[in-house]
Short mmCIF file of C-alpha atoms in Angstrom, two decimals:
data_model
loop_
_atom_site.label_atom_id
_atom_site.label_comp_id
_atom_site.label_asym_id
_atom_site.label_seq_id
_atom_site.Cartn_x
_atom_site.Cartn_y
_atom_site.Cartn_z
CA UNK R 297 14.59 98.88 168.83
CA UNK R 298 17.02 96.90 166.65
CA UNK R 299 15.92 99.01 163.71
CA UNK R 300 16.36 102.16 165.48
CA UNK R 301 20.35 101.46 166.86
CA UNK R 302 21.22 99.59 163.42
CA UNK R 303 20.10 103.47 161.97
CA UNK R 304 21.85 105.40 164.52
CA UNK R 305 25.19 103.14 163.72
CA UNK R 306 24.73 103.91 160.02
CA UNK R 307 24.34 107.44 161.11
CA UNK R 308 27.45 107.87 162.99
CA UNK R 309 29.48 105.25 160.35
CA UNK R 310 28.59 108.13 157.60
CA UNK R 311 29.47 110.68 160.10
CA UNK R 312 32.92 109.22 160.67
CA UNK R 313 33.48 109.01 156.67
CA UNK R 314 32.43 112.22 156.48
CA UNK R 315 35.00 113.70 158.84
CA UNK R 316 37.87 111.47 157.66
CA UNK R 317 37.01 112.18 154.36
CA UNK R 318 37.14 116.25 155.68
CA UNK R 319 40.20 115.53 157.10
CA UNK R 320 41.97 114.20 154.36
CA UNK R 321 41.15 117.16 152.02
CA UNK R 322 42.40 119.19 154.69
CA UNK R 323 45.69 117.47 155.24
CA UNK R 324 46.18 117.24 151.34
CA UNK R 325 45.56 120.85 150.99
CA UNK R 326 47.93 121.52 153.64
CA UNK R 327 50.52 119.46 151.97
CA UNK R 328 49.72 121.26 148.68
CA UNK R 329 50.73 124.51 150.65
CA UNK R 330 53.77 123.63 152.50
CA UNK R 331 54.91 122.70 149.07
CA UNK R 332 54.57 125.96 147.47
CA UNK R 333 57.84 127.03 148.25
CA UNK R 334 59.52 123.71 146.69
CA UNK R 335 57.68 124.35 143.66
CA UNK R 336 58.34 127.95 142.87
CA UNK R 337 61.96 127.43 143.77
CA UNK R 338 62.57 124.68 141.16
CA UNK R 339 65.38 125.30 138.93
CA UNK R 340 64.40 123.35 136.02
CA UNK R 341 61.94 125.45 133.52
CA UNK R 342 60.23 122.52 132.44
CA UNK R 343 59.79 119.96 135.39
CA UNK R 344 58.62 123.51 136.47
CA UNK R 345 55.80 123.99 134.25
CA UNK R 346 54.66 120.11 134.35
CA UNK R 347 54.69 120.17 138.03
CA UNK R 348 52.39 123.27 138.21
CA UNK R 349 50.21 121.82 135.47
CA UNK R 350 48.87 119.12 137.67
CA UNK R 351 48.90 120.98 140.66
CA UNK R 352 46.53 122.99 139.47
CA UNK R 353 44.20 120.57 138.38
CA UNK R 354 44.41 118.62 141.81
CA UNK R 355 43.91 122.04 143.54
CA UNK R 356 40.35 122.79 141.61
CA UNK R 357 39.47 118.67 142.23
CA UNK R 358 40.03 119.67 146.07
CA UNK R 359 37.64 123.19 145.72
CA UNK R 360 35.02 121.12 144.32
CA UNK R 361 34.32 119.37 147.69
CA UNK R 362 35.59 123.05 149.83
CA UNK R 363 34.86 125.46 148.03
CA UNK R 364 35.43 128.02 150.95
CA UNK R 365 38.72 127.12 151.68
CA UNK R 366 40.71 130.12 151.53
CA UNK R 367 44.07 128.49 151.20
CA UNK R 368 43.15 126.62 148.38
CA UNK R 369 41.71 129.36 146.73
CA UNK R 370 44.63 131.51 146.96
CA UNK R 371 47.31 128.82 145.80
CA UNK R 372 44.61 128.50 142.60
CA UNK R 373 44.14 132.35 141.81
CA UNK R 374 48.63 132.28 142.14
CA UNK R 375 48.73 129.39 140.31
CA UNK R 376 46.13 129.59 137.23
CA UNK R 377 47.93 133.82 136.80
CA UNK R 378 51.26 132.44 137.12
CA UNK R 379 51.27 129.44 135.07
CA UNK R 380 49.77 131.61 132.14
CA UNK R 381 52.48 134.38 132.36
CA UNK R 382 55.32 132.58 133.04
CA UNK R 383 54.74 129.68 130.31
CA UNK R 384 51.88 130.07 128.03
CA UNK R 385 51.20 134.06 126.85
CA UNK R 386 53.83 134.93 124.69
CA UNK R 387 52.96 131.11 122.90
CA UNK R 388 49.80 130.68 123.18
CA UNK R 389 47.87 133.97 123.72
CA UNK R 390 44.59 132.79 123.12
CA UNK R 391 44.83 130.00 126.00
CA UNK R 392 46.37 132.30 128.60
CA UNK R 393 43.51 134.64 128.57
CA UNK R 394 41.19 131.71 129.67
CA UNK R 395 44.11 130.77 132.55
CA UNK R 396 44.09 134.26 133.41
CA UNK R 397 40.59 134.73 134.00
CA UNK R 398 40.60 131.19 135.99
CA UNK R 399 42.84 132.63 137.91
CA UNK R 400 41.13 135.77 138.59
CA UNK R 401 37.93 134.55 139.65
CA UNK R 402 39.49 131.98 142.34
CA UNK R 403 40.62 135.26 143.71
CA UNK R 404 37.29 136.75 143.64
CA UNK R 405 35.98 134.04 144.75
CA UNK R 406 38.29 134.10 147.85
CA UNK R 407 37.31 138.02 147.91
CA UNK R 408 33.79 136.95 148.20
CA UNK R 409 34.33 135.09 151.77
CA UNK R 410 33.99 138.83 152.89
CA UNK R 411 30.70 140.12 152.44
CA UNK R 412 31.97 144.01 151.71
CA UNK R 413 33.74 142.27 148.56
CA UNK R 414 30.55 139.94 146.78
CA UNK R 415 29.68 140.80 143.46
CA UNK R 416 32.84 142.96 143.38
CA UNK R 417 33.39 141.97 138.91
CA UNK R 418 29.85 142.99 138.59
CA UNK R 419 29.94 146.42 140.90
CA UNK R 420 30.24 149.79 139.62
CA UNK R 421 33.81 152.08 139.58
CA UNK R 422 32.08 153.79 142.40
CA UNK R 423 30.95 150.51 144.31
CA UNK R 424 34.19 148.87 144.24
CA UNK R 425 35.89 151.82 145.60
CA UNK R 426 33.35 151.88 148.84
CA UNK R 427 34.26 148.27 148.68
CA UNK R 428 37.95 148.71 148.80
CA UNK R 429 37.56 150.49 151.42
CA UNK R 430 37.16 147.76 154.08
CA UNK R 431 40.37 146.10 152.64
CA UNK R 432 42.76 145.36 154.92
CA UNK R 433 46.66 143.77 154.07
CA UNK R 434 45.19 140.52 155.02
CA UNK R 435 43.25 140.64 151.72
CA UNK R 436 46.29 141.95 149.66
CA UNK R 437 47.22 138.08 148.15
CA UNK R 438 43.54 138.28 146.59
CA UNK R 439 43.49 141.44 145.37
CA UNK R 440 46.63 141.53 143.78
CA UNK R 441 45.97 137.63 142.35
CA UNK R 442 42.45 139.12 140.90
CA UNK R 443 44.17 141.77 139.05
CA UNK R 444 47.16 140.03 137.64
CA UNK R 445 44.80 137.86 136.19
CA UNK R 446 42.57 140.72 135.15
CA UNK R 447 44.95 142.77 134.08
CA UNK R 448 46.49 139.82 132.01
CA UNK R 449 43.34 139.03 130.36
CA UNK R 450 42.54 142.57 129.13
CA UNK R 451 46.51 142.91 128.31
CA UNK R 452 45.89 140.45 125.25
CA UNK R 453 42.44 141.70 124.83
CA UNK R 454 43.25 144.53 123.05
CA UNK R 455 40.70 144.37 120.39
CA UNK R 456 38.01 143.96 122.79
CA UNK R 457 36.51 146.95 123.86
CA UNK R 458 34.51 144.99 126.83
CA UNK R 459 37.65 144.06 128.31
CA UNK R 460 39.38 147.14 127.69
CA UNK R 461 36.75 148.36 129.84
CA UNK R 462 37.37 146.74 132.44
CA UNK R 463 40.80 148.15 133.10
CA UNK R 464 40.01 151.10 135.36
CA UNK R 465 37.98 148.46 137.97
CA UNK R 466 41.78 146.22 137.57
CA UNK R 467 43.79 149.27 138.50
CA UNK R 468 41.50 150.20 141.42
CA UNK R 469 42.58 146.50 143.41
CA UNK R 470 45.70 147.09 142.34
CA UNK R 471 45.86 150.90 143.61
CA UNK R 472 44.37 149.16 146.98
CA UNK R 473 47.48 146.84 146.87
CA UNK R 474 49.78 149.53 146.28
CA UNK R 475 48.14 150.97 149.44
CA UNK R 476 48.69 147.94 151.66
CA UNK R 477 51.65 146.31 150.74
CA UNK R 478 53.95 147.91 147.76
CA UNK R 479 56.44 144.85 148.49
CA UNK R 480 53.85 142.21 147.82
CA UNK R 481 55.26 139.94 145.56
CA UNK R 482 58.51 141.64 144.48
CA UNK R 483 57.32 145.31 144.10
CA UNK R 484 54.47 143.36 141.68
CA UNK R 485 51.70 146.32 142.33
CA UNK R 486 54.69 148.64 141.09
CA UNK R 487 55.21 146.39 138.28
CA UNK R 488 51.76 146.18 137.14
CA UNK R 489 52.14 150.54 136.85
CA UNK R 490 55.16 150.27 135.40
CA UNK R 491 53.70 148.36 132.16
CA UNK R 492 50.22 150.39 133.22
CA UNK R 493 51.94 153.65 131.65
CA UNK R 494 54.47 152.63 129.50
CA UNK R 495 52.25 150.33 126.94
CA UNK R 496 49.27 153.05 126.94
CA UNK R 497 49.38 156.11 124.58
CA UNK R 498 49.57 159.53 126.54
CA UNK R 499 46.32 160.04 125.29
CA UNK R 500 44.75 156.84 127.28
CA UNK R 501 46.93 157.93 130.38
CA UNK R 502 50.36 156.88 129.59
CA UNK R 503 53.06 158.42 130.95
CA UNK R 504 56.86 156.80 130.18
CA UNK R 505 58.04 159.28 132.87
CA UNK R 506 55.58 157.41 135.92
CA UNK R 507 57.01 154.09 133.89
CA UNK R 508 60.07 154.73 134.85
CA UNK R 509 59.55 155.95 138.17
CA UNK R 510 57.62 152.61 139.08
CA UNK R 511 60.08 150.28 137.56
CA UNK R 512 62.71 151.84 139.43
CA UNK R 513 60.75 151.22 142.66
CA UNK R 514 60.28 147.80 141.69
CA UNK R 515 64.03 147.35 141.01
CA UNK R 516 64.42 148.78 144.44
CA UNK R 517 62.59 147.10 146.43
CA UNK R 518 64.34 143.67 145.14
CA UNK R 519 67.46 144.90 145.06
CA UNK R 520 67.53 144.21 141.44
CA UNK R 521 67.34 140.73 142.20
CA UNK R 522 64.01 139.72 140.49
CA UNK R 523 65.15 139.06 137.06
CA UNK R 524 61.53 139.82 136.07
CA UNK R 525 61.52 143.58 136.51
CA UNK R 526 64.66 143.93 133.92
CA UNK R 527 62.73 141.69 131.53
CA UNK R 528 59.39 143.71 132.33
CA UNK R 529 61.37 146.92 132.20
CA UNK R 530 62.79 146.30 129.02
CA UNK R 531 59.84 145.17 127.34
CA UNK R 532 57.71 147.85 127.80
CA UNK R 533 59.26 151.07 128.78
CA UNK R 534 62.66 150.88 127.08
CA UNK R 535 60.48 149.78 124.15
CA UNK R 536 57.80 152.76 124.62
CA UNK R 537 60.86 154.88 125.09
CA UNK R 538 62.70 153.11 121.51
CA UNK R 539 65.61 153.09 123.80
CA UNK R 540 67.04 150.28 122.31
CA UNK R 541 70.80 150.06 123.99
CA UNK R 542 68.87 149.73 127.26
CA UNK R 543 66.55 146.78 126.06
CA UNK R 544 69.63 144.79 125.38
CA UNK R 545 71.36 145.89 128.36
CA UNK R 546 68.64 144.67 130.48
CA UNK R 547 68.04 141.13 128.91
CA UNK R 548 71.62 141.07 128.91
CA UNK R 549 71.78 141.36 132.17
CA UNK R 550 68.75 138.87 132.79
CA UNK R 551 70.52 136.15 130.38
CA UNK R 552 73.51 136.62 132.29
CA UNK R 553 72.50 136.70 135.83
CA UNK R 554 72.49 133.37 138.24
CA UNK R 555 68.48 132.62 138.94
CA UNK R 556 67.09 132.31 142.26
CA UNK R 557 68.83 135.02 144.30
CA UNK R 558 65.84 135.38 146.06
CA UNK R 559 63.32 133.12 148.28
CA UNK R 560 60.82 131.68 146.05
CA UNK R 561 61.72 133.62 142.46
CA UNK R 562 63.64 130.81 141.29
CA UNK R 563 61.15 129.45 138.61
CA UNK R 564 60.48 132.70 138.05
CA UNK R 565 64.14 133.29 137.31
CA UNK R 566 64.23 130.60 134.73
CA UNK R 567 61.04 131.74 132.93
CA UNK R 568 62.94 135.17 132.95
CA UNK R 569 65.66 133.65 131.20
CA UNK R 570 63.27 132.27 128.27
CA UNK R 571 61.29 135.34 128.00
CA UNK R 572 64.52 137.44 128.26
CA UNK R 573 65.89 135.31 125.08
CA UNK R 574 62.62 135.63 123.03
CA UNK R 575 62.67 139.19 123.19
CA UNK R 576 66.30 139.39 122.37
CA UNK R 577 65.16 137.29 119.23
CA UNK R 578 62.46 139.97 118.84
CA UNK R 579 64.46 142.80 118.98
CA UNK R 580 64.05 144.29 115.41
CA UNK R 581 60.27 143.86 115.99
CA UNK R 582 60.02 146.35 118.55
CA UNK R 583 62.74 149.03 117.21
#
């Protein structure tokens, strides 16, 4: 008898731990997302990019013990695609592709908590699109996350005819996203077309006149506010286009604008600003 209740208080002792332990993930992940908007409105570039950093790595520590928390794995898939655009790709190539692809398959993997969307980087053109179908704008955050990271991957993949491959199943979830939500993220599904046409031969599909169409939706849809349309806009279609008083205008204007005229761009503002002045530096590359 003593055996048996000194077993059922070990039981319920472990039980407790267990839920506190639950519990303290949960309020810690919470935290981690109330903070989001702190974080991507910081106005210094490179408290910025050391605060993400270890965010990120705290965020995977916390997926390890729940994986199927949905929150967690959407703040990674933003996180791992945005720290790699905004501060490593035009530096250190090589290493955003891995963050990209980190990225994308937190997203997936958040996809995957729907049964219609398991499997969906292994699934046929004409699987994902049956897929797609049950999409609703409640999945949009994934979808979009898993092909910004994609689409980033294959972007400096060009060499790799695998990943070049997989470009038509990235522009399917981002067609879907287009669908849903066109404002998602700035006007970032119009983006993504935007470079889509303008850095592709006509050939391969592109088409500098759909370019400009989508970039001018994005500008839109922001007012012009996002500082990372002009800098998008510049680099690929006014360069596809060799219009080179227009690529200066825009960065121009980027350089010159005051960031964070918008909820939650302001980091992205600042990481405008670098790219902006890179380019600029650039400029005899590209004409």
């Amino acid at each position: 008898m003593r055996n048996a209740i000194l077993i059922v208080l070990v039981c319920l002792g472990a039980s407790a731990c267990a839920s506190i332990d639950r519990y303290a993930l949960r309020t810690t992940a919470a935290m981690i997302e109330r903070g989001r908007k702190a974080a991507l409105e910081e106005p210094d570039y490179q408290l910025g990019r050391d605060a993400m950093a270890s965010q990120l790595k705290l965020i995977e520590i916390l997926l390890v013990s729940e994986p199927e928390n949905l929150a967690l794995r959407r703040l990674a898939a933003e996180g791992f695609g945005g720290y790699a655009f905004l501060f490593v790709e035009d530096a250190e190539p090589k290493r955003a592709k891995d963050l990209y692809l980190r990225g994308r398959d937190h997203a997936l993997a958040a996809l995957s908590l729907k049964t219609a969307f398991r499997g969906l980087k292994d699934k046929s053109i004409e699987d994902i699109e049956k897929s797609l179908k049950w999409a609703t704008k409640t999945d949009v955050p994934d979808l979009f996350w898993a092909a910004f990271g994609w689409a980033g991957m294959v972007n400096l993949s060009k060499d790799d005819a695998s990943a070049l491959a997989d470009l038509p199943k990235v522009t399917l979830l981002m067609k879907r996203v287009y669908e849903l939500d066109p404002g998602f993220h700035f006007g970032g599904a119009d983006l993504y077309f935007g470079v889509y046409y303008a850095s592709r031969p006509a050939m391969l599909g592109g088409d500098n006149a759909k370019a400009k169409i989508h970039f001018d939706w994005a500008t839109k849809i922001t007012q012009g506010q996002y500082l990372m349309t002009h800098v998008l806009n510049a680099r690929w279609y006014a360069v596809a286009t060799q219009d080179r008083e227009l690529f200066q205008k825009l960065l121009t204007k980027v350089l010159e604008a005051t960031g964070g005229s918008l909820p939650e761009a302001r980091l992205t503002d600042e990481s405008a600003k670098v790219k902006a002045s890179l380019y600029m530096e650039k400029i005899d590359d590209y004409f």
